């Protein structure tokens, strides 16, 4: 069965940074684009970034450009999102999803930005 | 960036009814790279329809999608109790990919 498990969330002070991880299993990770999506409390999903199979193509939503980096390690079947300069509006549940069609999602990891 | 606008915001319906949800894009969606998701409280979104009209694995045939260019629809032919949820449209034809703001189906 296909699984995605996110980790790395937590309470962070404004201006801080963190790295989110997503571990994949049950499919050939290296064959798929991968995507990060977040959802703030009571709001709809927001697409953040995606990365192609070998990491040579990366795309970001404007709010993430310049302060986040999406990356992957195919040997570890893992996807990452590093976010810097965190602010209160980054508080959300962060999901990774398989492919651009996002047919499989993890359970999410919660990021809270607060002093 | 392509902005997706869903209508209506909320629908109050009864089981057994037929419902059509709409999503309009601010620009043409390339190659109809367009999906619909269902989300229930406390759960991640679930892919229902992709490539505008293809049902995802395991999705019942009462769900159907149609449309092209800038106008897309999701139809549920006969509402079941488990279908009351929030539905989001999403395009992945142009970066940055984007979601609509959602339509909530609530029990009348």
mmCIF file of C-alpha atoms in Angstrom:
data_model
loop_
_atom_site.group_PDB
_atom_site.id
_atom_site.type_symbol
_atom_site.label_atom_id
_atom_site.label_comp_id
_atom_site.label_asym_id
_atom_site.label_seq_id
_atom_site.Cartn_x
_atom_site.Cartn_y
_atom_site.Cartn_z
ATOM 1 C CA UNK A 1 0.000 0.000 0.000
ATOM 2 C CA UNK A 2 1.106 3.540 -0.736
ATOM 3 C CA UNK A 3 2.014 5.721 2.223
ATOM 4 C CA UNK A 4 3.355 9.203 2.778
ATOM 5 C CA UNK A 5 4.417 10.224 6.278
ATOM 6 C CA UNK A 6 5.294 13.826 7.052
ATOM 7 C CA UNK A 7 7.371 14.992 9.998
ATOM 8 C CA UNK A 8 9.328 17.997 11.205
ATOM 9 C CA UNK A 9 6.530 20.324 12.209
ATOM 10 C CA UNK A 10 6.285 22.059 15.556
ATOM 11 C CA UNK A 11 6.239 25.405 17.314
ATOM 12 C CA UNK A 12 8.616 27.935 15.773
ATOM 13 C CA UNK A 13 9.268 31.579 16.627
ATOM 14 C CA UNK A 14 8.644 34.236 13.991
ATOM 15 C CA UNK A 15 11.720 34.620 11.828
ATOM 16 C CA UNK A 16 12.797 31.067 12.443
ATOM 17 C CA UNK A 17 13.159 28.214 10.021
ATOM 18 C CA UNK A 18 12.423 24.527 9.816
ATOM 19 C CA UNK A 19 12.730 21.552 7.524
ATOM 20 C CA UNK A 20 9.763 19.335 6.831
ATOM 21 C CA UNK A 21 10.261 15.756 5.684
ATOM 22 C CA UNK A 22 8.036 13.293 3.878
ATOM 23 C CA UNK A 23 8.899 9.617 3.730
ATOM 24 C CA UNK A 24 7.320 7.553 0.952
ATOM 25 C CA UNK A 25 6.622 3.852 0.693
ATOM 26 C CA UNK A 26 4.674 1.482 -1.529
ATOM 27 C CA UNK A 27 5.526 3.064 -4.876
ATOM 28 C CA UNK A 28 8.553 3.889 -7.027
ATOM 29 C CA UNK A 29 9.319 7.270 -5.478
ATOM 30 C CA UNK A 30 11.930 8.215 -8.057
ATOM 31 C CA UNK A 31 9.380 7.966 -10.892
ATOM 32 C CA UNK A 32 7.037 10.700 -9.664
ATOM 33 C CA UNK A 33 6.884 14.428 -9.262
ATOM 34 C CA UNK A 34 6.151 15.303 -5.648
ATOM 35 C CA UNK A 35 4.195 18.201 -4.187
ATOM 36 C CA UNK A 36 3.844 20.163 -0.932
ATOM 37 C CA UNK A 37 0.470 21.659 0.029
ATOM 38 C CA UNK A 38 -0.558 23.436 3.223
ATOM 39 C CA UNK A 39 -3.862 24.220 4.845
ATOM 40 C CA UNK A 40 -4.282 26.956 7.409
ATOM 41 C CA UNK A 41 -6.916 26.431 10.103
ATOM 42 C CA UNK A 42 -10.403 26.811 8.627
ATOM 43 C CA UNK A 43 -9.065 27.568 5.151
ATOM 44 C CA UNK A 44 -8.760 25.670 1.875
ATOM 45 C CA UNK A 45 -5.617 23.945 0.635
ATOM 46 C CA UNK A 46 -2.788 26.066 -0.749
ATOM 47 C CA UNK A 47 -0.371 24.572 -3.268
ATOM 48 C CA UNK A 48 3.197 25.446 -2.245
ATOM 49 C CA UNK A 49 5.781 23.750 -4.430
ATOM 50 C CA UNK A 50 6.606 20.739 -6.538
ATOM 51 C CA UNK A 51 9.711 18.969 -7.785
ATOM 52 C CA UNK A 52 10.339 16.641 -10.689
ATOM 53 C CA UNK A 53 11.736 13.146 -10.558
ATOM 54 C CA UNK A 54 15.448 13.998 -10.475
ATOM 55 C CA UNK A 55 15.143 17.333 -8.690
ATOM 56 C CA UNK A 56 16.158 19.412 -11.703
ATOM 57 C CA UNK A 57 12.811 21.255 -11.933
ATOM 58 C CA UNK A 58 11.214 23.060 -9.009
ATOM 59 C CA UNK A 59 8.256 25.409 -8.888
ATOM 60 C CA UNK A 60 6.971 27.553 -6.022
ATOM 61 C CA UNK A 61 3.974 29.685 -5.160
ATOM 62 C CA UNK A 62 4.956 33.353 -4.914
ATOM 63 C CA UNK A 63 4.667 33.426 -1.103
ATOM 64 C CA UNK A 64 7.348 30.728 -0.873
ATOM 65 C CA UNK A 65 9.786 32.002 -3.476
ATOM 66 C CA UNK A 66 13.101 33.127 -2.021
ATOM 67 C CA UNK A 67 12.485 31.691 1.437
ATOM 68 C CA UNK A 68 11.825 28.029 0.817
ATOM 69 C CA UNK A 69 13.571 25.154 -0.903
ATOM 70 C CA UNK A 70 11.990 21.908 -2.015
ATOM 71 C CA UNK A 71 14.332 18.961 -2.401
ATOM 72 C CA UNK A 72 14.329 15.184 -2.500
ATOM 73 C CA UNK A 73 16.546 12.194 -1.858
ATOM 74 C CA UNK A 74 15.458 9.333 -4.075
ATOM 75 C CA UNK A 75 17.749 6.850 -2.322
ATOM 76 C CA UNK A 76 15.938 7.596 0.937
ATOM 77 C CA UNK A 77 12.524 7.892 -0.758
ATOM 78 C CA UNK A 78 12.159 11.229 0.963
ATOM 79 C CA UNK A 79 10.888 14.698 0.088
ATOM 80 C CA UNK A 80 11.823 17.837 1.983
ATOM 81 C CA UNK A 81 10.690 21.431 2.347
ATOM 82 C CA UNK A 82 12.935 23.965 4.056
ATOM 83 C CA UNK A 83 11.187 27.190 4.989
ATOM 84 C CA UNK A 84 12.945 30.268 6.384
ATOM 85 C CA UNK A 85 11.748 33.634 7.690
ATOM 86 C CA UNK A 86 8.627 32.037 9.129
ATOM 87 C CA UNK A 87 5.707 34.292 9.992
ATOM 88 C CA UNK A 88 2.379 33.837 11.704
ATOM 89 C CA UNK A 89 0.568 33.304 8.405
ATOM 90 C CA UNK A 90 2.698 30.191 7.771
ATOM 91 C CA UNK A 91 0.826 28.445 10.595
ATOM 92 C CA UNK A 92 -0.832 25.493 8.918
ATOM 93 C CA UNK A 93 -0.999 21.747 8.413
ATOM 94 C CA UNK A 94 1.604 20.838 5.798
ATOM 95 C CA UNK A 95 0.970 17.893 3.499
ATOM 96 C CA UNK A 96 3.095 16.125 0.945
ATOM 97 C CA UNK A 97 1.346 14.505 -1.998
ATOM 98 C CA UNK A 98 2.326 12.065 -4.721
ATOM 99 C CA UNK A 99 2.643 13.441 -8.218
ATOM 100 C CA UNK A 100 1.150 16.522 -9.795
ATOM 101 C CA UNK A 101 -2.224 14.799 -9.733
ATOM 102 C CA UNK A 102 -1.831 14.346 -5.951
ATOM 103 C CA UNK A 103 -3.552 10.968 -5.829
ATOM 104 C CA UNK A 104 -2.041 10.107 -2.447
ATOM 105 C CA UNK A 105 -1.612 12.441 0.525
ATOM 106 C CA UNK A 106 0.063 12.070 3.871
ATOM 107 C CA UNK A 107 -1.629 12.859 7.161
ATOM 108 C CA UNK A 108 0.199 16.176 7.456
ATOM 109 C CA UNK A 109 2.519 17.799 9.974
ATOM 110 C CA UNK A 110 1.496 20.889 11.917
ATOM 111 C CA UNK A 111 3.582 24.048 11.895
ATOM 112 C CA UNK A 112 2.747 26.780 14.403
ATOM 113 C CA UNK A 113 4.580 30.091 14.155
ATOM 114 C CA UNK A 114 4.230 32.046 17.388
ATOM 115 C CA UNK A 115 6.311 33.793 20.004
ATOM 116 C CA UNK B 1 -0.992 32.608 -11.798
ATOM 117 C CA UNK B 2 -4.325 31.003 -12.624
ATOM 118 C CA UNK B 3 -7.094 31.933 -10.189
ATOM 119 C CA UNK B 4 -9.878 29.381 -9.764
ATOM 120 C CA UNK B 5 -13.326 30.579 -8.649
ATOM 121 C CA UNK B 6 -15.826 28.014 -7.382
ATOM 122 C CA UNK B 7 -19.556 28.459 -7.198
ATOM 123 C CA UNK B 8 -21.636 28.348 -5.197
ATOM 124 C CA UNK B 9 -19.883 28.694 -1.852
ATOM 125 C CA UNK B 10 -22.383 26.507 -0.001
ATOM 126 C CA UNK B 11 -25.164 24.196 -1.121
ATOM 127 C CA UNK B 12 -27.868 22.752 1.148
ATOM 128 C CA UNK B 13 -29.156 19.509 -0.295
ATOM 129 C CA UNK B 14 -30.765 16.204 0.606
ATOM 130 C CA UNK B 15 -29.569 12.654 -0.038
ATOM 131 C CA UNK B 16 -30.661 11.383 -3.430
ATOM 132 C CA UNK B 17 -30.456 14.765 -5.121
ATOM 133 C CA UNK B 18 -28.287 15.529 -8.133
ATOM 134 C CA UNK B 19 -25.741 18.342 -7.769
ATOM 135 C CA UNK B 20 -23.412 20.196 -10.110
ATOM 136 C CA UNK B 21 -20.485 22.222 -8.814
ATOM 137 C CA UNK B 22 -18.703 24.781 -10.973
ATOM 138 C CA UNK B 23 -15.169 26.065 -11.208
ATOM 139 C CA UNK B 24 -14.017 28.845 -13.503
ATOM 140 C CA UNK B 25 -10.378 29.541 -14.280
ATOM 141 C CA UNK B 26 -8.984 33.016 -14.980
ATOM 142 C CA UNK B 27 -7.000 31.578 -17.932
ATOM 143 C CA UNK B 28 -7.177 28.452 -20.057
ATOM 144 C CA UNK B 29 -6.049 25.364 -18.166
ATOM 145 C CA UNK B 30 -3.383 23.716 -20.292
ATOM 146 C CA UNK B 31 -4.293 20.280 -21.606
ATOM 147 C CA UNK B 32 -7.228 20.107 -19.177
ATOM 148 C CA UNK B 33 -4.807 19.337 -16.343
ATOM 149 C CA UNK B 34 -7.542 19.834 -13.794
ATOM 150 C CA UNK B 35 -8.707 17.905 -10.733
ATOM 151 C CA UNK B 36 -11.478 17.794 -8.143
ATOM 152 C CA UNK B 37 -10.927 16.842 -4.494
ATOM 153 C CA UNK B 38 -13.257 16.014 -1.622
ATOM 154 C CA UNK B 39 -12.331 16.890 1.954
ATOM 155 C CA UNK B 40 -14.040 15.833 5.162
ATOM 156 C CA UNK B 41 -13.239 17.301 8.609
ATOM 157 C CA UNK B 42 -9.948 16.080 10.012
ATOM 158 C CA UNK B 43 -8.932 14.367 6.779
ATOM 159 C CA UNK B 44 -6.598 15.170 3.920
ATOM 160 C CA UNK B 45 -8.184 16.024 0.589
ATOM 161 C CA UNK B 46 -9.057 12.982 -1.524
ATOM 162 C CA UNK B 47 -8.634 12.986 -5.288
ATOM 163 C CA UNK B 48 -11.946 12.354 -7.061
ATOM 164 C CA UNK B 49 -11.453 13.402 -10.677
ATOM 165 C CA UNK B 50 -8.301 14.200 -12.645
ATOM 166 C CA UNK B 51 -7.557 15.311 -16.193
ATOM 167 C CA UNK B 52 -10.972 17.025 -16.015
ATOM 168 C CA UNK B 53 -13.030 13.856 -16.453
ATOM 169 C CA UNK B 54 -11.136 10.743 -15.277
ATOM 170 C CA UNK B 55 -12.274 9.202 -12.016
ATOM 171 C CA UNK B 56 -9.478 8.350 -9.593
ATOM 172 C CA UNK B 57 -9.040 4.811 -8.363
ATOM 173 C CA UNK B 58 -11.909 3.634 -6.200
ATOM 174 C CA UNK B 59 -14.177 6.621 -6.813
ATOM 175 C CA UNK B 60 -17.835 5.666 -7.339
ATOM 176 C CA UNK B 61 -19.347 6.315 -10.756
ATOM 177 C CA UNK B 62 -21.907 8.741 -9.318
ATOM 178 C CA UNK B 63 -19.046 11.275 -9.483
ATOM 179 C CA UNK B 64 -18.287 12.697 -12.915
ATOM 180 C CA UNK B 65 -16.287 15.613 -14.218
ATOM 181 C CA UNK B 66 -16.485 17.614 -17.404
ATOM 182 C CA UNK B 67 -15.295 20.824 -18.975
ATOM 183 C CA UNK B 68 -12.338 22.304 -20.767
ATOM 184 C CA UNK B 69 -10.515 25.578 -21.194
ATOM 185 C CA UNK B 70 -11.748 27.792 -18.387
ATOM 186 C CA UNK B 71 -14.985 26.128 -17.264
ATOM 187 C CA UNK B 72 -15.204 22.854 -15.390
ATOM 188 C CA UNK B 73 -17.937 21.020 -13.520
ATOM 189 C CA UNK B 74 -18.226 18.195 -11.019
ATOM 190 C CA UNK B 75 -21.518 16.334 -10.958
ATOM 191 C CA UNK B 76 -22.733 13.946 -8.283
ATOM 192 C CA UNK B 77 -25.636 12.076 -9.809
ATOM 193 C CA UNK B 78 -27.295 11.004 -6.574
ATOM 194 C CA UNK B 79 -26.037 12.272 -3.240
ATOM 195 C CA UNK B 80 -25.170 9.710 -0.604
ATOM 196 C CA UNK B 81 -24.890 10.675 3.095
ATOM 197 C CA UNK B 82 -21.091 10.341 2.926
ATOM 198 C CA UNK B 83 -20.863 12.903 0.108
ATOM 199 C CA UNK B 84 -21.561 15.885 2.374
ATOM 200 C CA UNK B 85 -18.156 17.519 2.505
ATOM 201 C CA UNK B 86 -16.136 20.353 0.980
ATOM 202 C CA UNK B 87 -15.081 20.093 -2.673
ATOM 203 C CA UNK B 88 -12.087 21.820 -4.195
ATOM 204 C CA UNK B 89 -11.040 22.258 -7.781
ATOM 205 C CA UNK B 90 -7.371 22.466 -8.722
ATOM 206 C CA UNK B 91 -5.324 23.092 -11.844
ATOM 207 C CA UNK B 92 -1.875 21.659 -12.470
ATOM 208 C CA UNK B 93 -1.323 22.790 -16.031
ATOM 209 C CA UNK B 94 0.565 25.968 -15.165
ATOM 210 C CA UNK B 95 2.930 26.756 -12.336
ATOM 211 C CA UNK B 96 2.175 27.754 -9.716
ATOM 212 C CA UNK B 97 -0.572 25.167 -9.483
ATOM 213 C CA UNK B 98 -3.645 26.464 -7.667
ATOM 214 C CA UNK B 99 -6.801 25.487 -5.819
ATOM 215 C CA UNK B 100 -10.258 27.011 -5.790
ATOM 216 C CA UNK B 101 -11.707 28.286 -2.528
ATOM 217 C CA UNK B 102 -14.097 25.364 -2.140
ATOM 218 C CA UNK B 103 -17.800 24.535 -2.225
ATOM 219 C CA UNK B 104 -19.381 23.095 0.900
ATOM 220 C CA UNK B 105 -22.194 20.574 0.508
ATOM 221 C CA UNK B 106 -24.306 20.564 3.633
ATOM 222 C CA UNK B 107 -27.288 18.503 4.672
ATOM 223 C CA UNK B 108 -30.588 20.299 4.277
#
